[in-house]
Structure formats: C-alpha cells, structure tokens
PDB file of C-alpha atoms in Angstrom:
ATOM      1  CA  MET G   1      -0.011   0.005  -0.011  1.00  0.00           C
ATOM      2  CA  ASP G   2       1.259   3.409  -0.881  1.00  0.00           C
ATOM      3  CA  TYR G   3       1.033   6.505   1.313  1.00  0.00           C
ATOM      4  CA  LYS G   4       1.101  10.018   0.070  1.00  0.00           C
ATOM      5  CA  VAL G   5       2.992  12.596   2.010  1.00  0.00           C
ATOM      6  CA  GLU G   6       1.210  15.905   1.817  1.00  0.00           C
ATOM      7  CA  ARG G   7       2.095  19.455   2.634  1.00  0.00           C
ATOM      8  CA  LEU G   8      -0.419  20.520   5.262  1.00  0.00           C
ATOM      9  CA  LEU G   9      -2.456  23.595   4.917  1.00  0.00           C
ATOM     10  CA  VAL G  10      -3.496  25.828   7.836  1.00  0.00           C
ATOM     11  CA  ASN G  11      -7.174  25.636   8.270  1.00  0.00           C
ATOM     12  CA  TYR G  12      -9.528  24.741  11.180  1.00  0.00           C
ATOM     13  CA  LYS G  13      -9.615  21.066  10.150  1.00  0.00           C
ATOM     14  CA  THR G  14      -5.858  20.626  10.184  1.00  0.00           C
ATOM     15  CA  LEU G  15      -5.588  22.543  13.543  1.00  0.00           C
ATOM     16  CA  GLU G  16      -8.265  20.356  15.027  1.00  0.00           C
ATOM     17  CA  GLU G  17      -6.222  17.209  13.882  1.00  0.00           C
ATOM     18  CA  PHE G  18      -3.082  18.748  15.484  1.00  0.00           C
ATOM     19  CA  LYS G  19      -4.767  18.466  18.912  1.00  0.00           C
ATOM     20  CA  LYS G  20      -4.383  14.703  18.802  1.00  0.00           C
ATOM     21  CA  PHE G  21      -0.625  14.943  18.685  1.00  0.00           C
ATOM     22  CA  LYS G  22       1.461  14.953  21.852  1.00  0.00           C
ATOM     23  CA  GLU G  23       3.800  17.611  20.690  1.00  0.00           C
ATOM     24  CA  TYR G  24       1.271  20.342  20.692  1.00  0.00           C
ATOM     25  CA  GLY G  25       2.461  23.667  21.819  1.00  0.00           C
ATOM     26  CA  ILE G  26       2.965  27.318  21.121  1.00  0.00           C
ATOM     27  CA  GLN G  27       3.615  26.733  17.406  1.00  0.00           C
ATOM     28  CA  GLU G  28       0.103  25.255  16.878  1.00  0.00           C
ATOM     29  CA  LEU G  29      -1.498  27.836  19.116  1.00  0.00           C
ATOM     30  CA  SER G  30       0.150  30.617  17.168  1.00  0.00           C
ATOM     31  CA  MET G  31      -1.114  29.174  13.913  1.00  0.00           C
ATOM     32  CA  MET G  32      -4.696  29.061  15.301  1.00  0.00           C
ATOM     33  CA  ASP G  33      -4.365  32.664  16.545  1.00  0.00           C
ATOM     34  CA  ASP G  34      -3.029  33.924  13.113  1.00  0.00           C
ATOM     35  CA  LEU G  35      -5.888  32.135  11.378  1.00  0.00           C
ATOM     36  CA  GLU G  36      -8.553  33.563  13.795  1.00  0.00           C
ATOM     37  CA  THR G  37      -7.189  37.095  13.428  1.00  0.00           C
ATOM     38  CA  ASN G  38      -6.778  36.845   9.662  1.00  0.00           C
ATOM     39  CA  ILE G  39      -2.987  37.327   9.883  1.00  0.00           C
ATOM     40  CA  ILE G  40      -2.713  34.249   7.583  1.00  0.00           C
ATOM     41  CA  GLU G  41      -5.268  33.192   5.029  1.00  0.00           C
ATOM     42  CA  ASN G  42      -7.279  29.964   5.284  1.00  0.00           C
ATOM     43  CA  ASP G  43      -5.422  27.127   3.515  1.00  0.00           C
ATOM     44  CA  SER G  44      -1.962  28.883   3.749  1.00  0.00           C
ATOM     45  CA  GLU G  45       0.991  26.475   3.505  1.00  0.00           C
ATOM     46  CA  SER G  46       2.315  25.361   6.836  1.00  0.00           C
ATOM     47  CA  PRO G  47       5.776  23.997   7.625  1.00  0.00           C
ATOM     48  CA  PHE G  48       4.084  20.637   8.289  1.00  0.00           C
ATOM     49  CA  TYR G  49       3.948  17.517   6.124  1.00  0.00           C
ATOM     50  CA  GLY G  50       1.658  14.684   6.932  1.00  0.00           C
ATOM     51  CA  ILE G  51       0.062  11.330   6.019  1.00  0.00           C
ATOM     52  CA  TYR G  52      -3.709  10.843   5.979  1.00  0.00           C
ATOM     53  CA  PHE G  53      -5.462   7.538   6.603  1.00  0.00           C
ATOM     54  CA  GLY G  54      -8.892   8.235   4.978  1.00  0.00           C
ATOM     55  CA  ASP G  55      -9.477  11.832   6.036  1.00  0.00           C
ATOM     56  CA  LYS G  56      -7.736  11.424   9.394  1.00  0.00           C
ATOM     57  CA  LEU G  57      -4.159  12.850   9.839  1.00  0.00           C
ATOM     58  CA  VAL G  58      -2.157  10.062  11.375  1.00  0.00           C
ATOM     59  CA  ALA G  59       1.463  11.170  11.092  1.00  0.00           C
ATOM     60  CA  ARG G  60       3.200  14.438  10.741  1.00  0.00           C
ATOM     61  CA  MET G  61       6.513  16.232  10.909  1.00  0.00           C
ATOM     62  CA  SER G  62       7.653  19.870  10.552  1.00  0.00           C
ATOM     63  CA  LEU G  63      10.487  20.853   8.086  1.00  0.00           C
ATOM     64  CA  TYR G  64      12.129  24.213   7.812  1.00  0.00           C
ATOM     65  CA  GLU G  65      15.015  25.319   5.642  1.00  0.00           C
ATOM     66  CA  ARG G  66      17.911  26.999   7.463  1.00  0.00           C
ATOM     67  CA  LYS G  67      20.333  29.122   5.434  1.00  0.00           C
ATOM     68  CA  ALA G  68      23.979  28.245   5.434  1.00  0.00           C
ATOM     69  CA  LYS G  69      24.957  31.326   7.474  1.00  0.00           C
ATOM     70  CA  PHE G  70      23.022  29.993  10.448  1.00  0.00           C
ATOM     71  CA  ASP G  71      24.610  26.540  10.043  1.00  0.00           C
ATOM     72  CA  GLN G  72      26.490  25.402  13.277  1.00  0.00           C
ATOM     73  CA  TYR G  73      26.392  21.715  12.380  1.00  0.00           C
ATOM     74  CA  PHE G  74      27.861  20.858   9.056  1.00  0.00           C
ATOM     75  CA  ASP G  75      31.264  21.560   7.550  1.00  0.00           C
ATOM     76  CA  PRO G  76      31.468  23.373   5.242  1.00  0.00           C
ATOM     77  CA  LYS G  77      28.447  25.561   6.367  1.00  0.00           C
ATOM     78  CA  GLN G  78      25.488  24.863   4.018  1.00  0.00           C
ATOM     79  CA  ASP G  79      21.756  25.197   3.672  1.00  0.00           C
ATOM     80  CA  PHE G  80      20.049  22.453   5.635  1.00  0.00           C
ATOM     81  CA  LEU G  81      16.668  21.289   6.862  1.00  0.00           C
ATOM     82  CA  GLU G  82      15.573  21.227  10.432  1.00  0.00           C
ATOM     83  CA  LEU G  83      13.084  18.526  11.154  1.00  0.00           C
ATOM     84  CA  TRP G  84      10.896  18.549  14.285  1.00  0.00           C
ATOM     85  CA  LYS G  85       7.641  17.200  15.750  1.00  0.00           C
ATOM     86  CA  LEU G  86       7.940  13.791  13.891  1.00  0.00           C
ATOM     87  CA  GLU G  87       5.082  11.909  15.400  1.00  0.00           C
ATOM     88  CA  VAL G  88       2.732   9.024  14.590  1.00  0.00           C
ATOM     89  CA  LEU G  89      -0.577   8.628  16.435  1.00  0.00           C
ATOM     90  CA  PRO G  90      -0.450   5.606  18.790  1.00  0.00           C
ATOM     91  CA  ASN G  91      -2.845   3.382  16.832  1.00  0.00           C
ATOM     92  CA  TYR G  92      -1.050   3.859  13.568  1.00  0.00           C
ATOM     93  CA  ARG G  93       2.546   2.936  14.697  1.00  0.00           C
ATOM     94  CA  GLN G  94       4.646   0.013  13.276  1.00  0.00           C
ATOM     95  CA  LYS G  95       3.318   0.866   9.810  1.00  0.00           C
ATOM     96  CA  HIS G  96       6.495   2.732   8.702  1.00  0.00           C
ATOM     97  CA  TYR G  97       4.700   6.137   8.522  1.00  0.00           C
ATOM     98  CA  GLY G  98       7.625   7.627  10.467  1.00  0.00           C
ATOM     99  CA  SER G  99      10.170   6.244   7.991  1.00  0.00           C
ATOM    100  CA  ILE G 100       8.073   7.417   5.023  1.00  0.00           C
ATOM    101  CA  LEU G 101       8.077  11.004   6.383  1.00  0.00           C
ATOM    102  CA  VAL G 102      11.835  10.993   7.062  1.00  0.00           C
ATOM    103  CA  GLU G 103      12.528   9.543   3.603  1.00  0.00           C
ATOM    104  CA  PHE G 104      10.387  12.341   2.151  1.00  0.00           C
ATOM    105  CA  ALA G 105      12.439  14.962   4.039  1.00  0.00           C
ATOM    106  CA  LYS G 106      15.659  13.294   2.695  1.00  0.00           C
ATOM    107  CA  SER G 107      14.236  13.592  -0.903  1.00  0.00           C
ATOM    108  CA  PHE G 108      15.016  17.264  -0.859  1.00  0.00           C
ATOM    109  CA  GLY G 109      18.678  16.292  -1.049  1.00  0.00           C
ATOM    110  CA  LYS G 110      19.813  18.608   1.744  1.00  0.00           C
ATOM    111  CA  PRO G 111      21.520  17.739   5.032  1.00  0.00           C
ATOM    112  CA  ILE G 112      18.992  17.346   7.906  1.00  0.00           C
ATOM    113  CA  LYS G 113      19.282  18.192  11.601  1.00  0.00           C
ATOM    114  CA  THR G 114      16.765  16.907  14.214  1.00  0.00           C
ATOM    115  CA  ASN G 115      16.586  16.911  17.956  1.00  0.00           C
ATOM    116  CA  PRO G 116      14.745  13.679  18.696  1.00  0.00           C
ATOM    117  CA  ARG G 117      12.605  12.818  21.693  1.00  0.00           C
ATOM    118  CA  VAL G 118      14.152  10.542  24.237  1.00  0.00           C
ATOM    119  CA  LYS G 119      14.019   6.802  23.465  1.00  0.00           C
ATOM    120  CA  SER G 120      13.951   6.967  19.671  1.00  0.00           C
ATOM    121  CA  GLU G 121      17.637   6.266  19.146  1.00  0.00           C
ATOM    122  CA  LYS G 122      17.137   2.980  17.281  1.00  0.00           C
ATOM    123  CA  PHE G 123      14.675   4.596  14.814  1.00  0.00           C
ATOM    124  CA  TRP G 124      17.112   7.451  13.995  1.00  0.00           C
ATOM    125  CA  ASP G 125      20.083   5.168  13.672  1.00  0.00           C
ATOM    126  CA  LYS G 126      18.166   2.977  11.207  1.00  0.00           C
ATOM    127  CA  MET G 127      17.342   6.098   9.236  1.00  0.00           C
ATOM    128  CA  GLY G 128      21.082   6.930   8.945  1.00  0.00           C
ATOM    129  CA  PHE G 129      21.191   9.861  11.393  1.00  0.00           C
ATOM    130  CA  ARG G 130      24.306  10.273  13.557  1.00  0.00           C
ATOM    131  CA  SER G 131      25.100  12.040  16.725  1.00  0.00           C
ATOM    132  CA  VAL G 132      27.220  15.173  16.895  1.00  0.00           C
ATOM    133  CA  SER G 133      29.944  15.939  19.380  1.00  0.00           C
ATOM    134  CA  TYR G 134      28.142  17.657  22.284  1.00  0.00           C
ATOM    135  CA  ASP G 135      28.803  21.342  22.515  1.00  0.00           C
ATOM    136  CA  MET G 136      27.048  22.966  25.501  1.00  0.00           C
ATOM    137  CA  ASP G 137      27.010  26.461  24.024  1.00  0.00           C
ATOM    138  CA  ARG G 138      25.223  25.184  21.016  1.00  0.00           C
ATOM    139  CA  ASP G 139      23.285  22.220  22.239  1.00  0.00           C
ATOM    140  CA  LEU G 140      22.228  22.740  25.829  1.00  0.00           C
ATOM    141  CA  GLY G 141      19.505  20.151  26.465  1.00  0.00           C
ATOM    142  CA  GLU G 142      19.346  19.066  22.814  1.00  0.00           C
ATOM    143  CA  ASN G 143      20.466  15.678  21.449  1.00  0.00           C
ATOM    144  CA  PRO G 144      21.261  16.771  17.892  1.00  0.00           C
ATOM    145  CA  LEU G 145      21.272  14.110  15.108  1.00  0.00           C
ATOM    146  CA  LEU G 146      22.441  14.759  11.604  1.00  0.00           C
ATOM    147  CA  TRP G 147      21.884  13.148   8.287  1.00  0.00           C
ATOM    148  CA  THR G 148      23.895  14.070   5.210  1.00  0.00           C
ATOM    149  CA  PRO G 149      23.174  13.088   1.548  1.00  0.00           C
ATOM    150  CA  GLU G 150      25.997  10.736   0.292  1.00  0.00           C
ATOM    151  CA  THR G 151      27.007  13.170  -2.447  1.00  0.00           C
ATOM    152  CA  ILE G 152      28.231  15.467   0.253  1.00  0.00           C
ATOM    153  CA  ILE G 153      29.830  12.746   2.398  1.00  0.00           C
ATOM    154  CA  SER G 154      31.930  11.587  -0.557  1.00  0.00           C
ATOM    155  CA  GLN G 155      33.412  15.050  -1.262  1.00  0.00           C
TER     156      GLN G 155
ATOM    157  CA  MET L   1      11.847  20.361  56.192  1.00  0.00           C
ATOM    158  CA  ASP L   2      14.630  22.281  54.501  1.00  0.00           C
ATOM    159  CA  TYR L   3      16.256  20.995  51.320  1.00  0.00           C
ATOM    160  CA  LYS L   4      19.640  22.221  50.095  1.00  0.00           C
ATOM    161  CA  VAL L   5      20.194  22.798  46.395  1.00  0.00           C
ATOM    162  CA  GLU L   6      23.719  21.766  45.457  1.00  0.00           C
ATOM    163  CA  ARG L   7      25.859  22.336  42.479  1.00  0.00           C
ATOM    164  CA  LEU L   8      26.527  18.908  41.098  1.00  0.00           C
ATOM    165  CA  LEU L   9      30.032  17.632  40.522  1.00  0.00           C
ATOM    166  CA  VAL L  10      31.012  15.432  37.590  1.00  0.00           C
ATOM    167  CA  ASN L  11      32.100  12.106  38.975  1.00  0.00           C
ATOM    168  CA  TYR L  12      31.072   8.517  38.492  1.00  0.00           C
ATOM    169  CA  LYS L  13      28.507   8.607  41.349  1.00  0.00           C
ATOM    170  CA  THR L  14      26.684  11.718  39.866  1.00  0.00           C
ATOM    171  CA  LEU L  15      26.743  10.224  36.330  1.00  0.00           C
ATOM    172  CA  GLU L  16      25.287   6.944  37.702  1.00  0.00           C
ATOM    173  CA  GLU L  17      22.489   8.901  39.382  1.00  0.00           C
ATOM    174  CA  PHE L  18      21.786  10.786  36.052  1.00  0.00           C
ATOM    175  CA  LYS L  19      20.814   7.452  34.466  1.00  0.00           C
ATOM    176  CA  LYS L  20      17.607   7.449  36.582  1.00  0.00           C
ATOM    177  CA  PHE L  21      16.328  10.589  34.938  1.00  0.00           C
ATOM    178  CA  LYS L  22      14.198  10.447  31.801  1.00  0.00           C
ATOM    179  CA  GLU L  23      15.893  13.293  30.082  1.00  0.00           C
ATOM    180  CA  TYR L  24      19.201  11.484  29.687  1.00  0.00           C
ATOM    181  CA  GLY L  25      21.040  12.099  26.391  1.00  0.00           C
ATOM    182  CA  ILE L  26      24.171  13.307  24.634  1.00  0.00           C
ATOM    183  CA  GLN L  27      24.975  15.819  27.311  1.00  0.00           C
ATOM    184  CA  GLU L  28      25.323  13.131  30.000  1.00  0.00           C
ATOM    185  CA  LEU L  29      27.058  10.658  27.636  1.00  0.00           C
ATOM    186  CA  SER L  30      29.512  13.403  26.788  1.00  0.00           C
ATOM    187  CA  MET L  31      30.274  14.163  30.432  1.00  0.00           C
ATOM    188  CA  MET L  32      30.955  10.436  30.976  1.00  0.00           C
ATOM    189  CA  ASP L  33      33.215  10.373  28.016  1.00  0.00           C
ATOM    190  CA  ASP L  34      35.174  13.419  29.135  1.00  0.00           C
ATOM    191  CA  LEU L  35      35.634  11.901  32.652  1.00  0.00           C
ATOM    192  CA  GLU L  36      36.820   8.554  31.264  1.00  0.00           C
ATOM    193  CA  THR L  37      39.309  10.176  28.916  1.00  0.00           C
ATOM    194  CA  ASN L  38      40.556  12.635  31.467  1.00  0.00           C
ATOM    195  CA  ILE L  39      39.380  15.636  29.467  1.00  0.00           C
ATOM    196  CA  ILE L  40      37.749  16.888  32.678  1.00  0.00           C
ATOM    197  CA  GLU L  41      38.886  16.098  36.191  1.00  0.00           C
ATOM    198  CA  ASN L  42      36.934  14.099  38.709  1.00  0.00           C
ATOM    199  CA  ASP L  43      34.637  16.392  40.741  1.00  0.00           C
ATOM    200  CA  SER L  44      34.636  19.197  38.144  1.00  0.00           C
ATOM    201  CA  GLU L  45      31.687  21.573  38.392  1.00  0.00           C
ATOM    202  CA  SER L  46      28.772  20.653  36.080  1.00  0.00           C
ATOM    203  CA  PRO L  47      26.013  22.928  34.808  1.00  0.00           C
ATOM    204  CA  PHE L  48      23.615  20.793  36.965  1.00  0.00           C
ATOM    205  CA  TYR L  49      22.067  21.633  40.326  1.00  0.00           C
ATOM    206  CA  GLY L  50      20.267  19.076  42.348  1.00  0.00           C
ATOM    207  CA  ILE L  51      18.548  18.079  45.560  1.00  0.00           C
ATOM    208  CA  TYR L  52      19.617  14.955  47.496  1.00  0.00           C
ATOM    209  CA  PHE L  53      17.323  12.874  49.627  1.00  0.00           C
ATOM    210  CA  GLY L  54      19.823  11.118  51.837  1.00  0.00           C
ATOM    211  CA  ASP L  55      22.625  10.311  49.396  1.00  0.00           C
ATOM    212  CA  LYS L  56      20.153   9.753  46.529  1.00  0.00           C
ATOM    213  CA  LEU L  57      19.767  12.528  43.809  1.00  0.00           C
ATOM    214  CA  VAL L  58      16.044  12.996  43.577  1.00  0.00           C
ATOM    215  CA  ALA L  59      15.720  16.295  41.510  1.00  0.00           C
ATOM    216  CA  ARG L  60      17.874  18.231  39.080  1.00  0.00           C
ATOM    217  CA  MET L  61      18.047  21.009  36.629  1.00  0.00           C
ATOM    218  CA  SER L  62      20.725  22.426  34.348  1.00  0.00           C
ATOM    219  CA  LEU L  63      21.478  26.145  34.263  1.00  0.00           C
ATOM    220  CA  TYR L  64      23.687  28.048  31.818  1.00  0.00           C
ATOM    221  CA  GLU L  65      24.456  31.719  31.437  1.00  0.00           C
ATOM    222  CA  ARG L  66      23.940  33.209  28.061  1.00  0.00           C
ATOM    223  CA  LYS L  67      25.582  36.506  27.228  1.00  0.00           C
ATOM    224  CA  ALA L  68      23.491  39.436  26.146  1.00  0.00           C
ATOM    225  CA  LYS L  69      24.849  39.289  22.627  1.00  0.00           C
ATOM    226  CA  PHE L  70      23.176  35.985  22.091  1.00  0.00           C
ATOM    227  CA  ASP L  71      19.871  37.121  23.640  1.00  0.00           C
ATOM    228  CA  GLN L  72      16.895  36.761  21.220  1.00  0.00           C
ATOM    229  CA  TYR L  73      14.230  36.857  23.912  1.00  0.00           C
ATOM    230  CA  PHE L  74      14.522  39.879  26.134  1.00  0.00           C
ATOM    231  CA  ASP L  75      14.274  43.566  25.418  1.00  0.00           C
ATOM    232  CA  PRO L  76      16.734  45.177  25.869  1.00  0.00           C
ATOM    233  CA  LYS L  77      19.153  42.329  25.179  1.00  0.00           C
ATOM    234  CA  GLN L  78      20.698  41.204  28.437  1.00  0.00           C
ATOM    235  CA  ASP L  79      22.597  38.264  30.097  1.00  0.00           C
ATOM    236  CA  PHE L  80      20.093  35.641  30.977  1.00  0.00           C
ATOM    237  CA  LEU L  81      20.012  32.054  32.240  1.00  0.00           C
ATOM    238  CA  GLU L  82      18.828  29.060  30.200  1.00  0.00           C
ATOM    239  CA  LEU L  83      17.242  26.472  32.374  1.00  0.00           C
ATOM    240  CA  TRP L  84      16.793  22.886  31.040  1.00  0.00           C
ATOM    241  CA  LYS L  85      16.270  19.249  32.249  1.00  0.00           C
ATOM    242  CA  LEU L  86      14.247  20.217  35.262  1.00  0.00           C
ATOM    243  CA  GLU L  87      13.090  16.832  36.488  1.00  0.00           C
ATOM    244  CA  VAL L  88      12.029  15.208  39.731  1.00  0.00           C
ATOM    245  CA  LEU L  89      12.149  11.379  40.096  1.00  0.00           C
ATOM    246  CA  PRO L  90       8.601   9.819  40.061  1.00  0.00           C
ATOM    247  CA  ASN L  91       8.629   8.825  43.770  1.00  0.00           C
ATOM    248  CA  TYR L  92       9.601  12.227  44.936  1.00  0.00           C
ATOM    249  CA  ARG L  93       7.019  14.395  43.198  1.00  0.00           C
ATOM    250  CA  GLN L  94       4.447  16.621  44.962  1.00  0.00           C
ATOM    251  CA  LYS L  95       7.108  17.679  47.447  1.00  0.00           C
ATOM    252  CA  HIS L  96       7.963  21.018  45.766  1.00  0.00           C
ATOM    253  CA  TYR L  97      11.394  19.902  44.762  1.00  0.00           C
ATOM    254  CA  GLY L  98      10.793  21.372  41.250  1.00  0.00           C
ATOM    255  CA  SER L  99       9.630  24.682  42.696  1.00  0.00           C
ATOM    256  CA  ILE L 100      12.725  24.791  44.961  1.00  0.00           C
ATOM    257  CA  LEU L 101      15.008  24.373  42.124  1.00  0.00           C
ATOM    258  CA  VAL L 102      13.316  27.160  40.010  1.00  0.00           C
ATOM    259  CA  GLU L 103      13.391  29.518  42.945  1.00  0.00           C
ATOM    260  CA  PHE L 104      17.054  28.829  43.299  1.00  0.00           C
ATOM    261  CA  ALA L 105      17.544  29.691  39.591  1.00  0.00           C
ATOM    262  CA  LYS L 106      15.657  32.928  40.175  1.00  0.00           C
ATOM    263  CA  SER L 107      17.848  33.845  43.129  1.00  0.00           C
ATOM    264  CA  PHE L 108      20.660  34.697  40.598  1.00  0.00           C
ATOM    265  CA  GLY L 109      18.490  37.700  39.798  1.00  0.00           C
ATOM    266  CA  LYS L 110      18.800  37.291  36.069  1.00  0.00           C
ATOM    267  CA  PRO L 111      16.018  36.661  33.538  1.00  0.00           C
ATOM    268  CA  ILE L 112      15.477  32.958  32.775  1.00  0.00           C
ATOM    269  CA  LYS L 113      14.465  31.226  29.574  1.00  0.00           C
ATOM    270  CA  THR L 114      13.275  27.602  29.528  1.00  0.00           C
ATOM    271  CA  ASN L 115      11.725  25.270  26.961  1.00  0.00           C
ATOM    272  CA  PRO L 116       9.454  23.054  29.048  1.00  0.00           C
ATOM    273  CA  ARG L 117       8.328  19.500  28.453  1.00  0.00           C
ATOM    274  CA  VAL L 118       4.798  19.123  27.147  1.00  0.00           C
ATOM    275  CA  LYS L 119       1.973  19.216  29.880  1.00  0.00           C
ATOM    276  CA  SER L 120       3.898  21.236  32.512  1.00  0.00           C
ATOM    277  CA  GLU L 121       2.086  24.605  31.631  1.00  0.00           C
ATOM    278  CA  LYS L 122       0.415  24.913  35.071  1.00  0.00           C
ATOM    279  CA  PHE L 123       3.651  24.438  36.968  1.00  0.00           C
ATOM    280  CA  TRP L 124       5.540  27.172  34.883  1.00  0.00           C
ATOM    281  CA  ASP L 125       2.570  29.514  35.068  1.00  0.00           C
ATOM    282  CA  LYS L 126       2.564  29.179  38.945  1.00  0.00           C
ATOM    283  CA  MET L 127       6.283  29.908  38.918  1.00  0.00           C
ATOM    284  CA  GLY L 128       5.652  33.179  37.015  1.00  0.00           C
ATOM    285  CA  PHE L 129       6.886  32.068  33.600  1.00  0.00           C
ATOM    286  CA  ARG L 130       5.147  33.575  30.499  1.00  0.00           C
ATOM    287  CA  SER L 131       4.940  32.481  26.888  1.00  0.00           C
ATOM    288  CA  VAL L 132       6.593  34.384  24.125  1.00  0.00           C
ATOM    289  CA  SER L 133       5.172  35.284  20.755  1.00  0.00           C
ATOM    290  CA  TYR L 134       5.989  32.373  18.548  1.00  0.00           C
ATOM    291  CA  ASP L 135       8.701  33.095  15.990  1.00  0.00           C
ATOM    292  CA  MET L 136       9.454  30.084  13.733  1.00  0.00           C
ATOM    293  CA  ASP L 137      12.879  31.191  12.754  1.00  0.00           C
ATOM    294  CA  ARG L 138      13.834  31.351  16.432  1.00  0.00           C
ATOM    295  CA  ASP L 139      11.620  28.780  18.067  1.00  0.00           C
ATOM    296  CA  LEU L 140      10.950  25.987  15.598  1.00  0.00           C
ATOM    297  CA  GLY L 141       9.622  23.198  17.844  1.00  0.00           C
ATOM    298  CA  GLU L 142      10.351  24.944  21.109  1.00  0.00           C
ATOM    299  CA  ASN L 143       7.698  26.366  23.553  1.00  0.00           C
ATOM    300  CA  PRO L 144       9.900  29.091  25.114  1.00  0.00           C
ATOM    301  CA  LEU L 145       8.800  30.504  28.502  1.00  0.00           C
ATOM    302  CA  LEU L 146      10.426  33.506  30.132  1.00  0.00           C
ATOM    303  CA  TRP L 147      10.722  34.832  33.625  1.00  0.00           C
ATOM    304  CA  THR L 148      12.036  38.296  34.384  1.00  0.00           C
ATOM    305  CA  PRO L 149      13.015  39.628  37.821  1.00  0.00           C
ATOM    306  CA  GLU L 150      10.637  42.441  38.882  1.00  0.00           C
ATOM    307  CA  THR L 151      13.381  45.076  38.949  1.00  0.00           C
ATOM    308  CA  ILE L 152      13.545  44.727  35.250  1.00  0.00           C
ATOM    309  CA  ILE L 153       9.820  44.633  34.530  1.00  0.00           C
ATOM    310  CA  SER L 154       9.368  47.844  36.418  1.00  0.00           C
ATOM    311  CA  GLN L 155      12.000  49.762  34.413  1.00  0.00           C
TER     312      GLN L 155
END
C-alpha cells in the first residue's frame, strides 16, 4: 500500500487534527491565533507535512529550511533542513509512517538536523542519522542528530 | 523540612544517578566520556544543580548563562539564564522539589528562559513564567517560556 506525504495547509480542520498529537504547543496555538485574526489566510501552507489515513491525519513532521549562514552543524556551512515534531498517532505505529516521512525529508537532497525525543535512538540510527559531538554552548539540552546526503559525504 | 540545592560535581557517582532521569542524552554521555578520557577532572563543576534525599539525587536541573549578545528573547538584550532538564524522580514528586530548584535559579537575579516539556504549563505559570510570541525562525519546535526579575519589569 502506498502512502502520500502531503504538505499540510493551515485551516480549522488541520488545526483540530493537530490537537491529537502529543507535541502540541505554542507553534500550533500561534497558527490558530494567526488564522482567527486573519494574519494568515485559510489554507496557507504550513511547515508541516503529513500522512492521511482516509481523512484522518495520522502522522506528521515539521520541516524548515535554514540558510548556510545559520549553520552550526555541517562543515562546510551549508543550507540544511531542520526536522521537528515527527510523530505518529499511537494506533498507527509500526506501519512505517515515520520512515516514510523521514525519507520524504531526505528527498530534498539537503542535510537534515533533528533533535529527537528521548528513546527514539534506534529509529534514527536505522534512518542513517548520527550524533554530533556535544557542545554545551550550542546544544544545551538538545540531542542533535544529523543526516547528510551521500554526495556530500563523498566530497 | 529544608532542602539544600547543590551544584553537582562530575564524578562517576553523579553520572550513575543521572541514568535514573528520563531526560538522559548526549549531554550526560559526553560528560561520562570526558571523565573517562581525563578531558575533565573528577569532581569538576557541572551545569547541573540538584537536591539529594539522603545520598540519592532526586531532582535536578541544568542552568547556563547566556551572554546578552546571544539574547533573542529579552528587550533590551541582556545576560540571561537558560534552564533545562528540570526533572524530579517519580517517587519524589508533589514535594515542591521542582519549585525549590526554580526558585534557586531565580535567586541569581537574572532573566530565565526555559523550553518546558509538554504538559507542564500549570507548573510554569505558577512559577511566574510567561509564553513568548512564537517566531518560527527562532523557536521551531520549542515552547519558550520566560521569567524576568521584577526590577527589570518595572523599568
């Protein structure tokens, strides 16, 4: 069975679906506020990508492009993607939705940085993400993991 | 009953205690590595503060001073403390250990920024921490909360 990864649009239906996810916070509340006060239009593009099962959003992640000048992770400095809020709803786990989303992120061909939740090391290792050397000034309480496309590794 | 907040020293006993905490990651692993390879001395100061019950570490937080030039949260820019990994072991909750640690952090008289775990809003609100306006470039998946000493608010 094939699953389509979709860019999520900011509208009341999407924001209602977001409430089912554990990592719900100021980002989602701010999107709701921007929609209610017409700061953003209905159906604007969000930084979220997701997988629907029927009309129910069952997995999501957020992706954001960082410019090379803000890069503190890769050498040489380069544009990269920051991935966060990767989450699959409890009843839909073990179906590779998480892997499908991460592979989708990789398909942009840019290095990726993520700061995973605790106890997901095996998943990220399987996806080819590697730990950095911890740097307190940069990382504080983060556990940064990096993925680099092979074309860059082989340089 | 009075509880003493102590600066935690990096040694094998402390690092063993850290394994009981849920937020255990690259920071702790890096401290262990630095100790084993003599990059840091036994009993070096760590960025962690904790509360002991007998000889058992039951609560901890990490605190780190950020210089004004890196400040993206307060206006005007100023030196502030970043607080992370505030955690009380399950059997020791509801005894105000978390509040005691946060009050200790406040006692330095500097503004504090933290990025709390999900579902701790009530605690941080009670401690006087307030949400920022979400800024995706700065905050991504974070839920930043700020506390400011009154002397600064009243300026």
